[in-house]
């Protein structure tokens, strides 16, 4: 399983979580302050996208990342970079 491919596949689902205004606010957030999204967006990611039997969760587990908190942090930061350059 390719973790980058699995994360990219979930980005449209996460982007749908945001309104256009919220997405702009997310992208305007300084990178070091993305921790602000841990409880709201991070919780949503952990509850909806990181199911134990899901391919995204398994891709992270295969890379040695087994805590959902860490997984959601990686996803938020990757989305921030991906959405900011596309």
XYZ file of N, CA and C in Angstrom:
258
model
N 0.830 -1.188 0.000
C 0.000 0.000 0.000
C 0.870 1.246 0.000
N 0.518 2.178 -0.819
C 1.259 3.420 -0.923
C 0.567 4.478 -0.060
N 1.244 4.936 0.974
C 0.631 5.879 1.909
C 0.291 7.210 1.236
N 1.139 7.667 0.323
C 0.867 8.932 -0.380
C -0.392 8.804 -1.235
N -0.522 7.696 -1.919
C -1.707 7.452 -2.758
C -2.965 7.392 -1.896
N -2.881 6.721 -0.761
C -4.037 6.600 0.136
C -4.432 7.957 0.715
N -3.440 8.765 1.101
C -3.761 10.094 1.633
C -4.381 10.970 0.553
N -3.798 10.963 -0.631
C -4.323 11.795 -1.722
C -5.760 11.411 -2.050
N -6.076 10.138 -1.960
C -7.431 9.681 -2.245
C -8.446 10.209 -1.235
N -7.998 10.485 -0.013
C -8.930 10.966 1.008
C -9.060 12.495 1.012
N -8.182 13.204 0.305
C -8.230 14.667 0.330
C -9.572 15.246 -0.130
N -10.188 14.740 -1.200
C -11.495 15.295 -1.583
C -12.551 15.148 -0.490
N -12.494 14.056 0.258
C -13.438 13.863 1.359
C -13.207 14.896 2.458
N -11.950 15.165 2.736
C -11.629 16.148 3.774
C -11.970 17.554 3.285
N -11.679 17.842 2.036
C -12.003 19.165 1.498
C -13.504 19.423 1.547
N -14.310 18.380 1.383
C -15.763 18.523 1.471
C -16.207 18.850 2.900
N -15.370 18.550 3.868
C -15.637 18.874 5.275
C -15.683 20.390 5.472
N -14.890 21.112 4.676
C -14.779 22.562 4.783
C -15.736 23.278 3.843
N -16.222 24.443 4.272
C -16.848 25.366 3.328
C -15.695 26.059 2.594
N -15.995 26.797 1.538
C -14.928 27.508 0.814
C -14.211 28.479 1.750
N -14.972 29.178 2.563
C -14.404 30.145 3.496
C -13.496 29.456 4.531
N -13.953 28.319 5.032
C -13.145 27.571 6.003
C -11.866 27.029 5.376
N -11.944 26.622 4.107
C -10.752 26.123 3.418
C -9.730 27.227 3.256
N -10.181 28.421 2.915
C -9.271 29.568 2.798
C -8.623 29.839 4.153
N -9.413 29.806 5.201
C -8.880 30.032 6.550
C -7.849 28.957 6.908
N -8.141 27.710 6.553
C -7.206 26.610 6.795
C -5.878 26.874 6.080
N -5.940 27.253 4.813
C -4.720 27.489 4.039
C -3.983 28.751 4.473
N -4.691 29.681 5.094
C -4.056 30.897 5.611
C -3.402 30.678 6.971
N -3.702 29.568 7.604
C -3.122 29.256 8.909
C -1.620 29.011 8.737
N -0.779 29.619 9.568
C 0.655 29.305 9.482
C 0.895 27.816 9.773
N 1.781 27.215 9.020
C 2.055 25.777 9.148
C 2.311 25.350 10.596
N 3.124 26.091 11.363
C 3.375 25.666 12.749
C 2.126 25.689 13.643
N 1.065 26.332 13.194
C -0.145 26.433 14.007
C -1.254 25.471 13.573
N -0.911 24.514 12.739
C -1.918 23.539 12.288
C -2.436 22.667 13.426
N -1.752 22.694 14.559
C -2.229 21.948 15.723
C -3.643 22.394 16.106
N -4.034 23.584 15.699
C -5.384 24.095 15.984
C -6.469 23.211 15.363
N -6.114 22.440 14.360
C -7.085 21.589 13.670
C -7.132 20.166 14.225
N -6.360 19.909 15.262
C -6.290 18.559 15.827
C -7.639 18.094 16.389
N -8.337 18.956 17.085
C -9.588 18.531 17.720
C -10.760 18.481 16.751
N -10.982 19.495 15.965
C -12.125 19.504 15.041
C -11.920 18.597 13.853
N -11.080 19.030 12.928
C -10.810 18.255 11.722
C -10.135 16.931 12.058
N -9.180 16.959 12.968
C -8.470 15.734 13.340
C -9.398 14.668 13.891
N -10.338 15.094 14.735
C -11.315 14.153 15.282
C -12.184 13.565 14.171
N -12.602 14.421 13.243
C -13.417 13.942 12.129
C -12.639 12.913 11.307
N -11.372 13.201 11.035
C -10.531 12.265 10.284
C -10.413 10.940 11.038
N -10.129 11.021 12.333
C -9.967 9.801 13.121
C -11.254 8.978 13.160
N -12.395 9.643 13.235
C -13.666 8.924 13.344
C -14.221 8.429 12.012
N -13.894 9.121 10.925
C -14.506 8.781 9.639
C -13.563 8.139 8.618
N -12.303 8.458 8.673
C -11.382 7.967 7.637
C -10.386 6.926 8.128
N -10.148 6.891 9.426
C -9.129 5.990 9.954
C -9.753 4.795 10.669
N -10.577 4.084 9.932
C -11.158 2.864 10.485
C -10.090 1.772 10.491
N -10.105 0.963 11.511
C -9.057 -0.042 11.703
C -8.946 -1.002 10.514
N -10.032 -1.260 9.841
C -9.988 -2.172 8.696
C -9.823 -1.438 7.366
N -9.636 -0.116 7.405
C -9.532 0.675 6.187
C -8.130 0.718 5.604
N -8.056 1.009 4.323
C -6.766 1.024 3.623
C -5.874 2.175 4.086
N -6.456 3.315 4.447
C -5.654 4.449 4.918
C -4.984 4.109 6.251
N -5.750 3.572 7.170
C -5.202 3.157 8.462
C -4.112 2.105 8.270
N -4.366 1.134 7.404
C -3.391 0.068 7.166
C -2.117 0.590 6.510
N -2.243 1.577 5.633
C -1.057 2.157 5.002
C -0.167 2.806 6.058
N -0.766 3.531 6.990
C 0.016 4.129 8.075
C 0.630 3.050 8.960
N -0.156 2.049 9.325
C 0.343 0.968 10.179
C 1.531 0.268 9.545
N 1.459 0.055 8.233
C 2.564 -0.604 7.525
C 3.834 0.240 7.534
N 3.687 1.545 7.746
C 4.847 2.441 7.838
C 5.304 2.630 9.277
N 4.662 1.936 10.203
C 5.055 2.015 11.606
C 4.340 3.101 12.403
N 3.371 3.761 11.796
C 2.594 4.783 12.498
C 1.291 4.126 12.924
N 1.104 3.956 14.226
C -0.038 3.174 14.700
C -1.014 3.961 15.573
N -0.701 5.199 15.886
C -1.603 6.035 16.674
C -2.438 6.908 15.753
N -3.753 6.867 15.924
C -4.633 7.657 15.066
C -4.361 9.157 15.192
N -3.966 9.610 16.364
C -3.615 11.029 16.534
C -2.462 11.410 15.607
N -1.451 10.564 15.558
C -0.306 10.824 14.678
C -0.722 10.758 13.214
N -1.563 9.803 12.878
C -2.035 9.660 11.505
C -2.793 10.903 11.061
N -3.712 11.373 11.893
C -4.497 12.553 11.513
C -3.609 13.779 11.395
N -2.589 13.871 12.227
C -1.641 14.983 12.129
C -0.917 14.964 10.782
N -0.453 13.805 10.377
C 0.212 13.670 9.075
C -0.730 14.046 7.938
N -1.977 13.597 8.039
C -2.955 13.870 6.977
C -3.246 15.365 6.883
N -3.447 16.012 8.011
C -3.726 17.457 8.018
C -2.564 18.223 7.396
N -1.363 17.884 7.775
C -0.182 18.593 7.257
C 0.025 18.312 5.762
N -0.236 17.086 5.339
C -0.104 16.754 3.918
C -1.176 17.468 3.092
N -2.393 17.530 3.609
C -3.469 18.242 2.916
C -3.126 19.714 2.786
N -2.611 20.300 3.835
C -2.225 21.714 3.835
C -1.224 21.989 2.704
N -0.224 21.137 2.599
C 0.789 21.324 1.543
C 0.185 21.056 0.169
N -0.548 19.960 0.046
C -1.146 19.592 -1.245
C -2.122 20.650 -1.739
N -3.029 21.081 -0.887
C -4.045 22.071 -1.292
C -3.419 23.419 -1.561
N -2.327 23.715 -0.901
C -1.667 25.002 -1.099
C -0.909 25.100 -2.410
N -0.584 23.950 -3.013
C 0.188 23.991 -4.263
C -0.638 23.582 -5.472
N -1.870 23.103 -5.264
C -2.687 22.697 -6.407
C -3.712 23.755 -6.739
